[in-house]
GROMACS .gro file of C-alpha atoms in nm:
model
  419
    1UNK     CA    1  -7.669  -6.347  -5.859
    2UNK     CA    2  -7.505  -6.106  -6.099
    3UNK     CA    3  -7.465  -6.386  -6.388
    4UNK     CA    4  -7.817  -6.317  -6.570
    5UNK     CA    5  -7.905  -6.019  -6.452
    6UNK     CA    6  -7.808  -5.842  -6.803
    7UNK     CA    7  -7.936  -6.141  -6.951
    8UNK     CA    8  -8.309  -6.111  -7.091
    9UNK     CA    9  -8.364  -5.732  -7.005
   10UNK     CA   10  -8.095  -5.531  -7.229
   11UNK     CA   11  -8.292  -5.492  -7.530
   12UNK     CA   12  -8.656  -5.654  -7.482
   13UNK     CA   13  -8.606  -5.833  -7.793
   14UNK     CA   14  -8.869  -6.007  -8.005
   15UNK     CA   15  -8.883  -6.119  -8.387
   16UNK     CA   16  -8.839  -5.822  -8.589
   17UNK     CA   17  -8.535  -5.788  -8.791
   18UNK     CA   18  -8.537  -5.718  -9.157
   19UNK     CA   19  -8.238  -5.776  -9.257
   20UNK     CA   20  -8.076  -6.076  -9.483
   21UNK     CA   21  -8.370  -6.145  -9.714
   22UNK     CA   22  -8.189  -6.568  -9.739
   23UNK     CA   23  -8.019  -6.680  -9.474
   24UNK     CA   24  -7.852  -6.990  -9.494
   25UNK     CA   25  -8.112  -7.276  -9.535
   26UNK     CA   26  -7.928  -7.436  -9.231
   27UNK     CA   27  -7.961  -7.174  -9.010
   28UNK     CA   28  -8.175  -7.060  -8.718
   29UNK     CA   29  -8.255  -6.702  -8.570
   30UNK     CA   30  -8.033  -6.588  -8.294
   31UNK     CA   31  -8.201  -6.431  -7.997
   32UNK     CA   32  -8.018  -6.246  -7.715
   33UNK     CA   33  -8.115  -6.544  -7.520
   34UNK     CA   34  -7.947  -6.786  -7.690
   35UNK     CA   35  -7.673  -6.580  -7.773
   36UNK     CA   36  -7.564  -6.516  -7.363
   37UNK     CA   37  -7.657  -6.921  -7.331
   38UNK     CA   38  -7.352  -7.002  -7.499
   39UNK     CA   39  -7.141  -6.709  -7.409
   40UNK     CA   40  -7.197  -6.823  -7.048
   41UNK     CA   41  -7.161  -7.217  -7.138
   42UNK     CA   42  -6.797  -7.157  -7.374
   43UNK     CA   43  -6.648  -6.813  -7.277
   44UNK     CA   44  -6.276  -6.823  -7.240
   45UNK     CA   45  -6.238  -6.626  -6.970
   46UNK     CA   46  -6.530  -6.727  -6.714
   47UNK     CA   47  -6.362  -7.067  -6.748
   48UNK     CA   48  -6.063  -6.982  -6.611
   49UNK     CA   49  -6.219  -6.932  -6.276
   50UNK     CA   50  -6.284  -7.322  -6.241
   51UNK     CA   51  -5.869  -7.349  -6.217
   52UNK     CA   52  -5.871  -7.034  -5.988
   53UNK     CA   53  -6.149  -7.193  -5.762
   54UNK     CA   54  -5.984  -7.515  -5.740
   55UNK     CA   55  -5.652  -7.412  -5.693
   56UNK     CA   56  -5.770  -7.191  -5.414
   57UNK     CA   57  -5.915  -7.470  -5.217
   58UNK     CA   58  -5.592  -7.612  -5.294
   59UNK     CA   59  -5.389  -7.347  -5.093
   60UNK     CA   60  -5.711  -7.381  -4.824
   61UNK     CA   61  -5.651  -7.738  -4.748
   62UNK     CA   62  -5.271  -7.645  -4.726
   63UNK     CA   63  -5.353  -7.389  -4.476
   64UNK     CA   64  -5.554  -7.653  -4.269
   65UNK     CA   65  -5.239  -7.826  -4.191
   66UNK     CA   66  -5.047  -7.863  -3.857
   67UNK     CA   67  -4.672  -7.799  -3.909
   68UNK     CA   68  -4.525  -8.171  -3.982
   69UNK     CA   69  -4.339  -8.322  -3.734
   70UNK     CA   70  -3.947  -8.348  -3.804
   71UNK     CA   71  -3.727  -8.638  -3.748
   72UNK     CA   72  -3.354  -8.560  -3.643
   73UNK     CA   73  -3.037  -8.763  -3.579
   74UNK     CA   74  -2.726  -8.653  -3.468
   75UNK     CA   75  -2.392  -8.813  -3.425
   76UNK     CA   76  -2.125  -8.659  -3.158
   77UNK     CA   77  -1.764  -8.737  -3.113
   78UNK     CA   78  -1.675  -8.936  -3.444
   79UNK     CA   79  -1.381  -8.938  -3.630
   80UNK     CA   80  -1.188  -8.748  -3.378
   81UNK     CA   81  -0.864  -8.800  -3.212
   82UNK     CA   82  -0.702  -9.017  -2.934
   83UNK     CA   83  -0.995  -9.178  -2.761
   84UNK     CA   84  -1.225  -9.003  -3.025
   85UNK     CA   85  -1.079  -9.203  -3.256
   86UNK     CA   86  -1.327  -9.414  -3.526
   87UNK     CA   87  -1.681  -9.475  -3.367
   88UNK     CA   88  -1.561  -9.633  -3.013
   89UNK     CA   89  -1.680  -9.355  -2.847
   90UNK     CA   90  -2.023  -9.176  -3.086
   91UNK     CA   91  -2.285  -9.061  -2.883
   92UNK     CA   92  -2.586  -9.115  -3.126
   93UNK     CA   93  -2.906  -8.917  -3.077
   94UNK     CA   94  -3.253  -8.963  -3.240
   95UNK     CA   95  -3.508  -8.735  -3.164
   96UNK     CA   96  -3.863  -8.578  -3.323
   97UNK     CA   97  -3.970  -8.263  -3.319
   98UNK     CA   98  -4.262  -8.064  -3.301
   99UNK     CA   99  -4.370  -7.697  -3.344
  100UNK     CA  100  -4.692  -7.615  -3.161
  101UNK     CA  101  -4.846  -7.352  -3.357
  102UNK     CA  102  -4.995  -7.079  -3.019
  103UNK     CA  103  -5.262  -6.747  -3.073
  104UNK     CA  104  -5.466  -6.904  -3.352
  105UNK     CA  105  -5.255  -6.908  -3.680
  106UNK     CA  106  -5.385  -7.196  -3.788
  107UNK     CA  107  -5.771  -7.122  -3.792
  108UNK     CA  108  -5.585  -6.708  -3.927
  109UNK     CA  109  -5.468  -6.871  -4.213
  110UNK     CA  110  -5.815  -7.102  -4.291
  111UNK     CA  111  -5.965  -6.731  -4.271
  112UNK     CA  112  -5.740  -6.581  -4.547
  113UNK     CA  113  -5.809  -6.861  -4.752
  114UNK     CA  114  -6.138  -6.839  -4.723
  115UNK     CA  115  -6.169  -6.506  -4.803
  116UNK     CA  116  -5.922  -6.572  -5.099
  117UNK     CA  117  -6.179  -6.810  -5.231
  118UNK     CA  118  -6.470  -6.569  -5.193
  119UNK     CA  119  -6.258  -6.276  -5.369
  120UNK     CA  120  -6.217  -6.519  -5.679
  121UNK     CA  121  -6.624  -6.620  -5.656
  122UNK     CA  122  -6.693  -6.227  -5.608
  123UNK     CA  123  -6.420  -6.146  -5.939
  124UNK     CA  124  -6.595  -6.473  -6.144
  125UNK     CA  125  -6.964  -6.285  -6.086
  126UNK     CA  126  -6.798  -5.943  -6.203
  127UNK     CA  127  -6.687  -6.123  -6.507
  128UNK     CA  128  -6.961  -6.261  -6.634
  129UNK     CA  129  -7.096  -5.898  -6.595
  130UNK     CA  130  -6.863  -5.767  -6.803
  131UNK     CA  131  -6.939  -6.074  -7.056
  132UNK     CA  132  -7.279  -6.091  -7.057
  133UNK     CA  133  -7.250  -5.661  -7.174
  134UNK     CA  134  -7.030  -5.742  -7.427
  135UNK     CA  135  -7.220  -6.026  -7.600
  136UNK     CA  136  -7.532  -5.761  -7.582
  137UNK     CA  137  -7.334  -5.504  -7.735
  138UNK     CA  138  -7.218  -5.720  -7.993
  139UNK     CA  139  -7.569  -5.871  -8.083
  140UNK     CA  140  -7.709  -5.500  -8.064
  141UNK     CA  141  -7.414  -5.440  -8.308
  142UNK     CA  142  -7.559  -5.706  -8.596
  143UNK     CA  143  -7.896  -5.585  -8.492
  144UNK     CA  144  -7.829  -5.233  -8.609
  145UNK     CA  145  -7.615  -5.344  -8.914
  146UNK     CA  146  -7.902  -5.565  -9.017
  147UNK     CA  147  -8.111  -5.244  -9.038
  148UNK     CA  148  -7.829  -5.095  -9.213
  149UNK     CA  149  -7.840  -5.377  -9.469
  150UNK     CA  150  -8.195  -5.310  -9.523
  151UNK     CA  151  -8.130  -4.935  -9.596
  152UNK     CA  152  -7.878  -4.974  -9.827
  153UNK     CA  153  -8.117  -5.234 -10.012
  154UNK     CA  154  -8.343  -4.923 -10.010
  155UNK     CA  155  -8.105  -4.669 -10.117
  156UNK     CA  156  -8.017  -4.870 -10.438
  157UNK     CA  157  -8.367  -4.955 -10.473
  158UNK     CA  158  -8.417  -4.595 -10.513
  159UNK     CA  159  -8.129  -4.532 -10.725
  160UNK     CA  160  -8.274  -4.764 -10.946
  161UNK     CA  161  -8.547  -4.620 -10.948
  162UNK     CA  162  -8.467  -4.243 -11.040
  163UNK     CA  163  -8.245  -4.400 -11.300
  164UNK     CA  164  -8.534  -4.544 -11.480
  165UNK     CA  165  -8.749  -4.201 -11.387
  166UNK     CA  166  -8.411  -3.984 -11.537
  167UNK     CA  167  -8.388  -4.214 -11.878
  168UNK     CA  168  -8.770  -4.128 -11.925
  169UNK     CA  169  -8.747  -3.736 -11.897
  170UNK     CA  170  -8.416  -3.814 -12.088
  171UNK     CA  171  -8.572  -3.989 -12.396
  172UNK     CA  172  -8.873  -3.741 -12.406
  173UNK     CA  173  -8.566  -3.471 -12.416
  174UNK     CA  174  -8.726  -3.315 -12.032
  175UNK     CA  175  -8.387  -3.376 -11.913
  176UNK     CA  176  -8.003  -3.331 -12.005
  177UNK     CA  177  -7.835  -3.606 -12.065
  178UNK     CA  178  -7.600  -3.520 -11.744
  179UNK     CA  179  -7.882  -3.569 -11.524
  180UNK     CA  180  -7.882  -3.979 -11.660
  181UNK     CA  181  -7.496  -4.022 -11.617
  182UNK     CA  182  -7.557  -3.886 -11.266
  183UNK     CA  183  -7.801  -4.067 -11.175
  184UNK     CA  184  -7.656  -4.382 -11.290
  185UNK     CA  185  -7.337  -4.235 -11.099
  186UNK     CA  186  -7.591  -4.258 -10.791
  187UNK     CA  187  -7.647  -4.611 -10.829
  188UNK     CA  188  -7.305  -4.718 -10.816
  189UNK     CA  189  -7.238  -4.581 -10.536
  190UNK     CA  190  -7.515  -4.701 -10.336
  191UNK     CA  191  -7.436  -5.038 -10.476
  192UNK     CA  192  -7.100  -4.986 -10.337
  193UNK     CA  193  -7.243  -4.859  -9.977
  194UNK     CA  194  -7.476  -5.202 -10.001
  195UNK     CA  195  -7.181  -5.423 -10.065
  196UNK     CA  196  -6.953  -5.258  -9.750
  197UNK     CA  197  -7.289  -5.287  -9.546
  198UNK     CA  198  -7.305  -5.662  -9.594
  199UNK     CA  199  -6.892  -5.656  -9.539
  200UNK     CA  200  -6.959  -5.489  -9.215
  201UNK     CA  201  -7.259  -5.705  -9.090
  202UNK     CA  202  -6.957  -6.022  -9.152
  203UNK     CA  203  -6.793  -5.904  -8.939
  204UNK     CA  204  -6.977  -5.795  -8.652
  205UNK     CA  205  -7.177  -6.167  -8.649
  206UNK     CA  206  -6.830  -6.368  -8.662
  207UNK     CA  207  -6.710  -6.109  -8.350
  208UNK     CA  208  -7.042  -6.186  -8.179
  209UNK     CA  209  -7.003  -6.615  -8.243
  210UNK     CA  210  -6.633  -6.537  -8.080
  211UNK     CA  211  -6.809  -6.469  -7.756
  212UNK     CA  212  -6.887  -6.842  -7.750
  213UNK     CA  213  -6.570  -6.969  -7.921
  214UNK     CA  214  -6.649  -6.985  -8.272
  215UNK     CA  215  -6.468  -6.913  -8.555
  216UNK     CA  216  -6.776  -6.894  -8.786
  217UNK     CA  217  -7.141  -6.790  -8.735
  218UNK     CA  218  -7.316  -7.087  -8.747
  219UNK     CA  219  -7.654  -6.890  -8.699
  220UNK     CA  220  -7.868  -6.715  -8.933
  221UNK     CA  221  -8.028  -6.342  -8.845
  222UNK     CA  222  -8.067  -6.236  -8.487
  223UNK     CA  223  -8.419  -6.140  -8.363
  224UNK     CA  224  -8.455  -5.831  -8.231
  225UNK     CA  225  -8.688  -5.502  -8.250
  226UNK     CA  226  -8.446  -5.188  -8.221
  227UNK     CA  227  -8.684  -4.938  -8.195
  228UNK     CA  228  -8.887  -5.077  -7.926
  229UNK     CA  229  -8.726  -4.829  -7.613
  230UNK     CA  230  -8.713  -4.881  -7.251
  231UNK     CA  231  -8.810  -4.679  -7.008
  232UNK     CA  232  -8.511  -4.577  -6.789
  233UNK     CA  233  -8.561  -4.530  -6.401
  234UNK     CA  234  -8.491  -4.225  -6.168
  235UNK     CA  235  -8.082  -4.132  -6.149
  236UNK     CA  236  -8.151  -4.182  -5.748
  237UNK     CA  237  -8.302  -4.500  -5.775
  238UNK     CA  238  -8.005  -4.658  -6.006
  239UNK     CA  239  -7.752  -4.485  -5.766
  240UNK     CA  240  -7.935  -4.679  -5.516
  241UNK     CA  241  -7.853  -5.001  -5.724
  242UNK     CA  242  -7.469  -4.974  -5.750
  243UNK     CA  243  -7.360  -5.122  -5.455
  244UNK     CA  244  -7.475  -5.431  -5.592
  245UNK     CA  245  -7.238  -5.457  -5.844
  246UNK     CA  246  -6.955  -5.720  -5.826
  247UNK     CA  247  -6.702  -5.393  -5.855
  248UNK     CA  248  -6.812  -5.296  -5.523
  249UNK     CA  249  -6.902  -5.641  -5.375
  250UNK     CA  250  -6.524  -5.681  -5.482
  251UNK     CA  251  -6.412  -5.432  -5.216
  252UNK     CA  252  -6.602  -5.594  -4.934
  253UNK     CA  253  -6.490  -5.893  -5.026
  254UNK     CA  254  -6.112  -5.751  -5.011
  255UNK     CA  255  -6.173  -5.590  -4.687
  256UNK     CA  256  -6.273  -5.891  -4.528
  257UNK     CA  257  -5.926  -6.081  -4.698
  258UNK     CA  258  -5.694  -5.737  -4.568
  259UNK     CA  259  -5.924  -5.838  -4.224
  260UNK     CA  260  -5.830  -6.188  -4.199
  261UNK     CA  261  -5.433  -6.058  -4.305
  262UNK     CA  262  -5.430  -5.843  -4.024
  263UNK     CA  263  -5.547  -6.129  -3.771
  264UNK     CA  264  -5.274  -6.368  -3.946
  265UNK     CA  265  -4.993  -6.127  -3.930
  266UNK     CA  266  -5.112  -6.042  -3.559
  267UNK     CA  267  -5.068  -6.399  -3.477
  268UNK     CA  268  -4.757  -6.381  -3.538
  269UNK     CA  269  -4.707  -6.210  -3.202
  270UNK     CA  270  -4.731  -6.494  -3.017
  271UNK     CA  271  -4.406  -6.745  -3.067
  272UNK     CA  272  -4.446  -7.111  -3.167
  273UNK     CA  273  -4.315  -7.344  -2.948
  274UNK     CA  274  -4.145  -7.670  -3.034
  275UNK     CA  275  -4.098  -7.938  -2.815
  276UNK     CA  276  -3.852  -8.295  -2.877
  277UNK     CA  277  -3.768  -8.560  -2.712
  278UNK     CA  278  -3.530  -8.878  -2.842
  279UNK     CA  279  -3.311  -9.146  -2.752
  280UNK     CA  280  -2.947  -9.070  -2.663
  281UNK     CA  281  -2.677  -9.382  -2.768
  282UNK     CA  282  -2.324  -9.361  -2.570
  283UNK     CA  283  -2.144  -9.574  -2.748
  284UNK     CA  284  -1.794  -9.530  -2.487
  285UNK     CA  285  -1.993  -9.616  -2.184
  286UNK     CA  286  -2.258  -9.873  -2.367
  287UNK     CA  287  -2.548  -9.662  -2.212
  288UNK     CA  288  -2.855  -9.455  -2.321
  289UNK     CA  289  -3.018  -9.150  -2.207
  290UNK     CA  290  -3.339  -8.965  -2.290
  291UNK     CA  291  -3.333  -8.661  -2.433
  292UNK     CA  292  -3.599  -8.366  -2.411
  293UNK     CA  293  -3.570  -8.001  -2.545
  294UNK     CA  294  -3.761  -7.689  -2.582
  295UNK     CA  295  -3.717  -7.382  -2.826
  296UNK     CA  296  -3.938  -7.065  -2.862
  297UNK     CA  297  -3.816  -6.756  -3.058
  298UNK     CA  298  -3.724  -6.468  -2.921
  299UNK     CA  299  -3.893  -6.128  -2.994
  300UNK     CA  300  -4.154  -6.237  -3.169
  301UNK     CA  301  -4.327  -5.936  -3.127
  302UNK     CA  302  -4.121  -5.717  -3.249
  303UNK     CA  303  -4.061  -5.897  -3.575
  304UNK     CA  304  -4.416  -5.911  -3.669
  305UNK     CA  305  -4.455  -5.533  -3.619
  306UNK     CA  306  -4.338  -5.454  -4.003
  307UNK     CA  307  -4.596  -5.785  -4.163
  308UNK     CA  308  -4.896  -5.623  -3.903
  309UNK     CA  309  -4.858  -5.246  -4.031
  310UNK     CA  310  -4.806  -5.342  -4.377
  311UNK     CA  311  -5.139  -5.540  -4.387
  312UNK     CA  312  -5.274  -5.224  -4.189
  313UNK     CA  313  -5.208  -5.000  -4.471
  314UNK     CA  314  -5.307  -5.197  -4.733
  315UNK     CA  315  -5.693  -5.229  -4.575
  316UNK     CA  316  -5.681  -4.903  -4.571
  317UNK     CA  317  -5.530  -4.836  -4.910
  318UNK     CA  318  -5.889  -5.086  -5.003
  319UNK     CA  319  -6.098  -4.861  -4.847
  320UNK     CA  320  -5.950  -4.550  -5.020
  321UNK     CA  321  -6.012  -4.723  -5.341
  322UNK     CA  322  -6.349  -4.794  -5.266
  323UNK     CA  323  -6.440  -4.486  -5.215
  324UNK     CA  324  -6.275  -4.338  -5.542
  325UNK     CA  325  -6.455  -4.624  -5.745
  326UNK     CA  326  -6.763  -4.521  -5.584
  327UNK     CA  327  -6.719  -4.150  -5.693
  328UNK     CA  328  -6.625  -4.242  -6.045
  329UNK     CA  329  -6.926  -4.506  -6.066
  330UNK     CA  330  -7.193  -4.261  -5.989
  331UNK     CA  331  -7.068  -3.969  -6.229
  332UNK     CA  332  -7.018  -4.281  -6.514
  333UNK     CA  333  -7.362  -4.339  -6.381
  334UNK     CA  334  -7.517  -3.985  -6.454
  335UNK     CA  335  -7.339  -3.991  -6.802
  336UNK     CA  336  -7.508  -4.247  -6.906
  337UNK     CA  337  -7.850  -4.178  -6.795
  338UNK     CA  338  -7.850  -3.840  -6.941
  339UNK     CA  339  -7.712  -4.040  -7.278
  340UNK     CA  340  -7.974  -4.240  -7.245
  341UNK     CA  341  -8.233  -3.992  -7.204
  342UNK     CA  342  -8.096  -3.808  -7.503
  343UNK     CA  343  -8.103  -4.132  -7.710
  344UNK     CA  344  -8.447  -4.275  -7.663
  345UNK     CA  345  -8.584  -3.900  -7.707
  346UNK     CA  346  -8.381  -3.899  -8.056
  347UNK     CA  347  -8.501  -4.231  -8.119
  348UNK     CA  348  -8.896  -4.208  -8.053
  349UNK     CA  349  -8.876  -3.829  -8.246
  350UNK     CA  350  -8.731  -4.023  -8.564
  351UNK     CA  351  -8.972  -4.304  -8.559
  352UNK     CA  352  -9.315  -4.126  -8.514
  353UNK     CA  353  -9.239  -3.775  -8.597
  354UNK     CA  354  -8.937  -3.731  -8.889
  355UNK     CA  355  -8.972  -4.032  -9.095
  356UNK     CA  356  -9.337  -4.060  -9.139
  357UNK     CA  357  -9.269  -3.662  -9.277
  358UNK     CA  358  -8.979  -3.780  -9.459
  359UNK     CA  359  -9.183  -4.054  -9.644
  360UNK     CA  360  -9.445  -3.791  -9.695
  361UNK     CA  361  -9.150  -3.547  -9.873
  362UNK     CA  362  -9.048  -3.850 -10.083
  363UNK     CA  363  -9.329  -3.938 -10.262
  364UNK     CA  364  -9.438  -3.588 -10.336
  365UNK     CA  365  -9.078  -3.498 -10.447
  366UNK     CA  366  -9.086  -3.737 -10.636
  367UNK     CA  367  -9.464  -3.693 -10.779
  368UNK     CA  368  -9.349  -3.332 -10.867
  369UNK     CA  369  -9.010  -3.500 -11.071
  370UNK     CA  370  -9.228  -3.708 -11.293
  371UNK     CA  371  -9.441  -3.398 -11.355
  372UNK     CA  372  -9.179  -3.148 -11.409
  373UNK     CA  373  -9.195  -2.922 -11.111
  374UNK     CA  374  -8.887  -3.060 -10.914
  375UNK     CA  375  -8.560  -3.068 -11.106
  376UNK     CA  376  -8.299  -3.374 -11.010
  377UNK     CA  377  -8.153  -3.215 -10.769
  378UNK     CA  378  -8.442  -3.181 -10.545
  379UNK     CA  379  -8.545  -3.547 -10.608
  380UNK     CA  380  -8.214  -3.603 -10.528
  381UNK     CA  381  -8.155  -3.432 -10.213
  382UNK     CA  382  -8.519  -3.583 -10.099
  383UNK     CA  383  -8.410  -3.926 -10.099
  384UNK     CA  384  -8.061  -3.842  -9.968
  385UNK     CA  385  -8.243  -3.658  -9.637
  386UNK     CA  386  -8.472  -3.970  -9.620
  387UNK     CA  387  -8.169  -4.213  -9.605
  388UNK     CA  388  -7.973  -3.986  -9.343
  389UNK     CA  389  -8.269  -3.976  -9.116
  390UNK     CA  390  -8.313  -4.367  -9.110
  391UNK     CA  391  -7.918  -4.395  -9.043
  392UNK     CA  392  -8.003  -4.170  -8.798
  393UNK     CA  393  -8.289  -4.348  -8.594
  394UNK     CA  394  -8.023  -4.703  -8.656
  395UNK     CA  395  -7.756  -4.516  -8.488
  396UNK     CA  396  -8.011  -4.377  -8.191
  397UNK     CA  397  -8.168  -4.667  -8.148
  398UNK     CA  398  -7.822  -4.843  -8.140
  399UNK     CA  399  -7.671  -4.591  -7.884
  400UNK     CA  400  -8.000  -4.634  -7.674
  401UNK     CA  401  -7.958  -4.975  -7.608
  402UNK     CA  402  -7.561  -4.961  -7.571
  403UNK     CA  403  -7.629  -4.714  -7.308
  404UNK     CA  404  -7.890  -4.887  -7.152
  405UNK     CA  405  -7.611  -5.221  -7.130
  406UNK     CA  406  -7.350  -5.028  -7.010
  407UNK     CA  407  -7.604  -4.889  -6.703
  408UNK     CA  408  -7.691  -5.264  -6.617
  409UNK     CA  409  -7.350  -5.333  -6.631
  410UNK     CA  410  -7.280  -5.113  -6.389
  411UNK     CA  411  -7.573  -5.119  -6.137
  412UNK     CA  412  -7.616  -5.542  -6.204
  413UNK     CA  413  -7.943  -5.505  -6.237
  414UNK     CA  414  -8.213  -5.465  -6.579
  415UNK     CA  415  -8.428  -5.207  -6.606
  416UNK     CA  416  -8.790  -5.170  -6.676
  417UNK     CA  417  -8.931  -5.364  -7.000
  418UNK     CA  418  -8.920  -5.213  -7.279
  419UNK     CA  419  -9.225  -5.045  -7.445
   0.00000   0.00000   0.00000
């Protein structure tokens, strides 16, 4: 149900990163695929649940059972005094017992277990939700800071550049020597941005091969295209959807255990009865006797009153929560889709509109430099706007897909394909 509905849809990846120019020669591409195939397989806390399910069925089988019969023996008038004296005159008794379990409490308690078992099966599917989002926002994470990678390689690509343009101007005495010490200034710092880029992009793949149980990533890029933006649905339509998550699954699945509590506890109304019946031994008189007995509690009723209304309240206390998670779901909900919205509108206005301009603005700032009708400063600025407005569409694109996760997360169910 709910454990690959995330799966494929998150991103609509394909081959397209352009990051990490060597890879390790004994690596292969990571897709999103393969990336929630072992999360799924090796996840520490989805396989948990196998205990949990098997120690429920445990406490199911126990509630199966008939009450065991008991075995009892008594000994009467020993040790006493005068004709009581030793064991001449011990009346010995042996006797089982039996409790007959009356108003269903066996066949209550196979219905709390059963809906004990369902609860975990309902809590396992709302885990792997919650996993399968997090390995997608931790391979969207390596995704964007292999772009980032890529435009640091550019920004000190460029700094190397204008250093080479500055020492011409500089050497044909067009330019102050300042203008050459800053420029080389310019370099090392983009060398120093490149080198925490690569720091950064460590770290995010070695958190995203810890989804699987890895202490290393064993893989080599991961294929994605980060710009390619999906196409969210109407608000109504993914309100529509929520109801399918787990999270509110969950709270049927808890009414239905509070249910099955209430028809236990109410059970409990109705005393057990417990029959015996045994061999009596008068030792005195050399005879024996049969012995039969009967007990049943008294005020039953009344002592099941507290166990009924506490199981009362706490189905309704269930309810009430339901209907506050409900609430808080759909305005999360309408967050997001209006973050959304925002973030593919950023994105797609970056990619077609701004950085074609901004590539435009480049090479004619920098056609004026060489030709003395920019100074370094507006070379300068040039390529600093052009590197803000590809961090820019990164981080967009980045949010858009993070928000898009987070909305399948919480409705269990993708969206449309990407464009």
């Amino acid at each position: 149900m709910a454990t690959t509905l995330i799966a494929m849809s998150a991103l609509g990846w394909s081959v397209n990163a352009q990051a990490l120019d060597a890879p390790p020669p004994d690596s292969t591409p990571m897709t999103l695929r393969a990336a929630i195939t072992r999360t799924l397989a090796h996840h520490p806390d989805l396989e948990t649940f196998g205990f949990s399910l098997r120690a429920q069925d445990a406490r199911g089988r126990q509630a199966e059972l008939r009450p065991a019969p008991t075995l009892n023996v008594a000994l009467e008038n020993i040790a006493g005094t005068g004709d009581f004296r030793g064991v001449d005159a011990v009346e010995a008794t042996f006797s089982l017992a039996q409790v007959i379990e009356l108003g269903g409490k066996r066949a209550a308690r196979g219905a709390v277990a059963q809906s004990g078992r369902d609860a975990i099966i309902v809590a396992r599917q709302a885990a792997q939700l919650d996993v399968l989002a997090e390995v997608t926002r931790r391979f969207i994470h390596v995704a964007a800071d292999q772009e980032q990678i890529a435009l640091t390689r550019t920004a000190t690509e460029l700094a190397l550049q204008t250093v080479a343009a500055v020492e011409q101007r500089v050497d044909a005495a067009k330019s102050p020597e300042a203008e050459l010490h800053r420029a080389r200034i310019l370099l090392a710092r983009a060398r120093v941005e490149q080198e925490h880029a690569e720091h950064e992009l460590l770290t995010s793949r070695r958190k995203l091969a810890a989804q699987w149980g890895e202490s290393r990533a064993d893989f080599g890029t991961v294929t994605a295209d980060l710009y390619a933006m999906p196409k969210p649905l109407a608000f109504a339509t993914l309100v529509g959807r929520l109801h399918a998550n787990p999270d509110f699954v969950r709270f049927a699945s808890e009414a239905r255990l509070r249910d099955a509590e209430i028809r236990l506890a109410q059970t409990r109304r109705t005393p057990d009865v417990q029959i015996s019946g045994g061999i009596r031994r008068l030792e005195g008189s050399d005879d024996q006797a049969v012995v039969l007995g009967i007990s049943v509690p008294l005020f039953a009723g009344r002592h099941a009153e507290p166990a009924i209304a506490e199981t009362q309240a706490l189905r309704g206390r269930t309810d009430a929560e339901r209907r506050a998670a409900e609430v808080r779901a759909e305005a999360q909900l309408f967050e997001l889709h209006q973050e959304l919205k925002h973030a593919i509108t950023e994105t797609v206005l970056l990619r077609d509109t701004v950085l074609p301009q901004m590539n435009e603005v480049l090479t004619q700032t920098r056609y004026a430099y060489e030709r003395g009708r920019y100074g370094y400063l507006e070379w300068v600025a040039a390529q600093r706007e052009f590197i803000d407005v590809q961090r820019s569409l990164i981080e967009a694109a980045a949010n858009a897909h993070n928000y898009r996760t987070e909305i399948e997360r919480l409705t269990a169910e993708p969206l449309a394909d990407s464009n």
